[in-house]
């Protein structure tokens, strides 16, 4: 069982290393909720009738 854990950790570390060195755009910081949405005028935001 220990072999499987060590192999998993080795492959996970290798994968993360390859993604960071290969220019992959990865972020290990978790979920981000700061979505940038361009805001229009209040007239654009009003519901259309």
mmCIF file of N, CA and C in Angstrom:
data_model
loop_
_atom_site.group_PDB
_atom_site.id
_atom_site.type_symbol
_atom_site.label_atom_id
_atom_site.label_comp_id
_atom_site.label_asym_id
_atom_site.label_seq_id
_atom_site.Cartn_x
_atom_site.Cartn_y
_atom_site.Cartn_z
ATOM 1 N N UNK A 1 0.827 -1.196 0.000
ATOM 2 C CA UNK A 1 0.000 0.000 0.000
ATOM 3 C C UNK A 1 0.871 1.259 0.000
ATOM 4 N N UNK A 2 1.986 1.181 0.674
ATOM 5 C CA UNK A 2 2.891 2.333 0.738
ATOM 6 C C UNK A 2 3.439 2.666 -0.645
ATOM 7 N N UNK A 3 3.644 1.638 -1.469
ATOM 8 C CA UNK A 3 4.138 1.872 -2.837
ATOM 9 C C UNK A 3 3.161 2.724 -3.634
ATOM 10 N N UNK A 4 1.865 2.475 -3.475
ATOM 11 C CA UNK A 4 0.858 3.227 -4.212
ATOM 12 C C UNK A 4 0.830 4.696 -3.785
ATOM 13 N N UNK A 5 0.967 4.925 -2.491
ATOM 14 C CA UNK A 5 0.966 6.295 -1.982
ATOM 15 C C UNK A 5 2.190 7.046 -2.481
ATOM 16 N N UNK A 6 3.347 6.418 -2.431
ATOM 17 C CA UNK A 6 4.581 7.059 -2.898
ATOM 18 C C UNK A 6 4.505 7.302 -4.404
ATOM 19 N N UNK A 7 3.985 6.342 -5.156
ATOM 20 C CA UNK A 7 3.860 6.513 -6.602
ATOM 21 C C UNK A 7 2.886 7.644 -6.935
ATOM 22 N N UNK A 8 1.777 7.729 -6.224
ATOM 23 C CA UNK A 8 0.823 8.805 -6.460
ATOM 24 C C UNK A 8 1.448 10.159 -6.183
ATOM 25 N N UNK A 9 2.144 10.284 -5.070
ATOM 26 C CA UNK A 9 2.784 11.559 -4.737
ATOM 27 C C UNK A 9 3.858 11.917 -5.759
ATOM 28 N N UNK A 10 4.603 10.919 -6.233
ATOM 29 C CA UNK A 10 5.633 11.195 -7.234
ATOM 30 C C UNK A 10 5.013 11.661 -8.542
ATOM 31 N N UNK A 11 3.948 11.013 -9.001
ATOM 32 C CA UNK A 11 3.293 11.424 -10.244
ATOM 33 C C UNK A 11 2.604 12.783 -10.100
ATOM 34 N N UNK A 12 2.029 13.047 -8.938
ATOM 35 C CA UNK A 12 1.399 14.353 -8.717
ATOM 36 C C UNK A 12 2.449 15.458 -8.733
ATOM 37 N N UNK A 13 3.573 15.231 -8.067
ATOM 38 C CA UNK A 13 4.646 16.223 -8.064
ATOM 39 C C UNK A 13 5.221 16.413 -9.460
ATOM 40 N N UNK A 14 5.384 15.335 -10.197
ATOM 41 C CA UNK A 14 5.888 15.430 -11.568
ATOM 42 C C UNK A 14 4.912 16.206 -12.453
ATOM 43 N N UNK A 15 3.629 15.948 -12.303
ATOM 44 C CA UNK A 15 2.627 16.662 -13.090
ATOM 45 C C UNK A 15 2.605 18.148 -12.791
ATOM 46 N N UNK A 16 2.649 18.508 -11.519
ATOM 47 C CA UNK A 16 2.673 19.927 -11.148
ATOM 48 C C UNK A 16 3.948 20.578 -11.645
ATOM 49 N N UNK A 17 5.072 19.894 -11.523
ATOM 50 C CA UNK A 17 6.342 20.447 -11.994
ATOM 51 C C UNK A 17 6.310 20.672 -13.505
ATOM 52 N N UNK A 18 5.776 19.701 -14.255
ATOM 53 C CA UNK A 18 5.702 19.849 -15.704
ATOM 54 C C UNK A 18 4.774 20.996 -16.112
ATOM 55 N N UNK A 19 3.666 21.150 -15.417
ATOM 56 C CA UNK A 19 2.743 22.231 -15.752
ATOM 57 C C UNK A 19 3.349 23.604 -15.451
ATOM 58 N N UNK A 20 4.070 23.721 -14.358
ATOM 59 C CA UNK A 20 4.667 25.014 -14.033
ATOM 60 C C UNK A 20 5.847 25.326 -14.941
ATOM 61 N N UNK A 21 6.642 24.346 -15.289
ATOM 62 C CA UNK A 21 7.802 24.583 -16.154
ATOM 63 C C UNK A 21 7.406 24.705 -17.617
ATOM 64 N N UNK A 22 6.324 24.067 -18.009
ATOM 65 C CA UNK A 22 5.903 24.085 -19.403
ATOM 66 C C UNK A 22 5.068 25.292 -19.771
ATOM 67 N N UNK A 23 4.877 26.212 -18.855
ATOM 68 C CA UNK A 23 4.112 27.408 -19.157
ATOM 69 C C UNK A 23 2.625 27.251 -18.957
ATOM 70 N N UNK A 24 2.202 26.218 -18.265
ATOM 71 C CA UNK A 24 0.779 26.049 -18.001
ATOM 72 C C UNK A 24 0.293 27.125 -17.049
ATOM 73 N N UNK A 25 -0.921 27.576 -17.253
ATOM 74 C CA UNK A 25 -1.485 28.629 -16.412
ATOM 75 C C UNK A 25 -2.280 27.974 -15.293
ATOM 76 N N UNK A 26 -1.580 27.552 -14.236
ATOM 77 C CA UNK A 26 -2.259 26.918 -13.123
ATOM 78 C C UNK A 26 -2.175 27.827 -11.912
ATOM 79 N N UNK A 27 -3.198 27.764 -11.077
ATOM 80 C CA UNK A 27 -3.262 28.552 -9.864
ATOM 81 C C UNK A 27 -3.700 27.623 -8.746
ATOM 82 N N UNK A 28 -2.840 27.429 -7.778
ATOM 83 C CA UNK A 28 -3.146 26.519 -6.677
ATOM 84 C C UNK A 28 -3.773 27.265 -5.502
ATOM 85 N N UNK A 29 -4.301 28.451 -5.748
ATOM 86 C CA UNK A 29 -4.850 29.281 -4.680
ATOM 87 C C UNK A 29 -6.308 29.016 -4.359
ATOM 88 N N UNK A 30 -6.950 28.110 -5.013
ATOM 89 C CA UNK A 30 -8.350 27.833 -4.733
ATOM 90 C C UNK A 30 -9.272 28.610 -5.642
ATOM 91 N N UNK A 31 -10.549 28.635 -5.269
ATOM 92 C CA UNK A 31 -11.552 29.293 -6.099
ATOM 93 C C UNK A 31 -11.404 30.799 -6.011
ATOM 94 N N UNK A 32 -11.643 31.456 -7.119
ATOM 95 C CA UNK A 32 -11.607 32.914 -7.176
ATOM 96 C C UNK A 32 -13.010 33.400 -7.529
ATOM 97 N N UNK A 33 -13.483 34.387 -6.794
ATOM 98 C CA UNK A 33 -14.828 34.895 -7.013
ATOM 99 C C UNK A 33 -14.825 36.369 -7.404
ATOM 100 N N UNK A 34 -13.700 36.865 -7.865
ATOM 101 C CA UNK A 34 -13.616 38.272 -8.233
ATOM 102 C C UNK A 34 -13.701 38.423 -9.750
ATOM 103 N N UNK A 35 -14.871 38.101 -10.286
ATOM 104 C CA UNK A 35 -15.089 38.159 -11.724
ATOM 105 C C UNK A 35 -15.202 39.618 -12.134
ATOM 106 N N UNK A 36 -14.417 40.000 -13.116
ATOM 107 C CA UNK A 36 -14.434 41.369 -13.605
ATOM 108 C C UNK A 36 -15.466 41.490 -14.718
ATOM 109 N N UNK A 37 -16.522 42.239 -14.458
ATOM 110 C CA UNK A 37 -17.578 42.445 -15.437
ATOM 111 C C UNK A 37 -17.642 43.932 -15.732
ATOM 112 N N UNK A 38 -17.560 44.303 -16.993
ATOM 113 C CA UNK A 38 -17.673 45.736 -17.299
ATOM 114 C C UNK A 38 -19.087 46.224 -17.006
ATOM 115 N N UNK A 39 -19.180 47.298 -16.260
ATOM 116 C CA UNK A 39 -20.481 47.830 -15.877
ATOM 117 C C UNK A 39 -20.911 48.913 -16.862
ATOM 118 N N UNK A 40 -22.135 48.811 -17.309
ATOM 119 C CA UNK A 40 -22.689 49.810 -18.212
ATOM 120 C C UNK A 40 -23.331 50.923 -17.406
ATOM 121 N N UNK A 41 -24.101 51.697 -18.071
ATOM 122 C CA UNK A 41 -24.819 52.765 -17.385
ATOM 123 C C UNK A 41 -26.050 52.191 -16.714
ATOM 124 N N UNK A 42 -26.668 52.988 -15.871
ATOM 125 C CA UNK A 42 -27.874 52.518 -15.191
ATOM 126 C C UNK A 42 -29.003 52.303 -16.186
ATOM 127 N N UNK A 43 -28.983 53.059 -17.265
ATOM 128 C CA UNK A 43 -30.018 52.905 -18.285
ATOM 129 C C UNK A 43 -29.915 51.527 -18.944
ATOM 130 N N UNK A 44 -28.687 51.018 -19.133
ATOM 131 C CA UNK A 44 -28.497 49.685 -19.707
ATOM 132 C C UNK A 44 -28.936 48.592 -18.747
ATOM 133 N N UNK A 45 -28.829 48.853 -17.454
ATOM 134 C CA UNK A 45 -29.148 47.829 -16.468
ATOM 135 C C UNK A 45 -30.656 47.745 -16.196
ATOM 136 N N UNK A 46 -31.410 48.764 -16.597
ATOM 137 C CA UNK A 46 -32.855 48.768 -16.345
ATOM 138 C C UNK A 46 -33.527 47.700 -17.200
ATOM 139 N N UNK A 47 -34.522 47.021 -16.653
ATOM 140 C CA UNK A 47 -35.214 45.993 -17.451
ATOM 141 C C UNK A 47 -36.024 46.629 -18.580
ATOM 142 N N UNK A 48 -36.042 45.980 -19.700
ATOM 143 C CA UNK A 48 -36.773 46.472 -20.866
ATOM 144 C C UNK A 48 -38.225 46.020 -20.777
ATOM 145 N N UNK A 49 -39.124 46.906 -21.139
ATOM 146 C CA UNK A 49 -40.555 46.552 -21.084
ATOM 147 C C UNK A 49 -41.100 46.367 -22.471
#
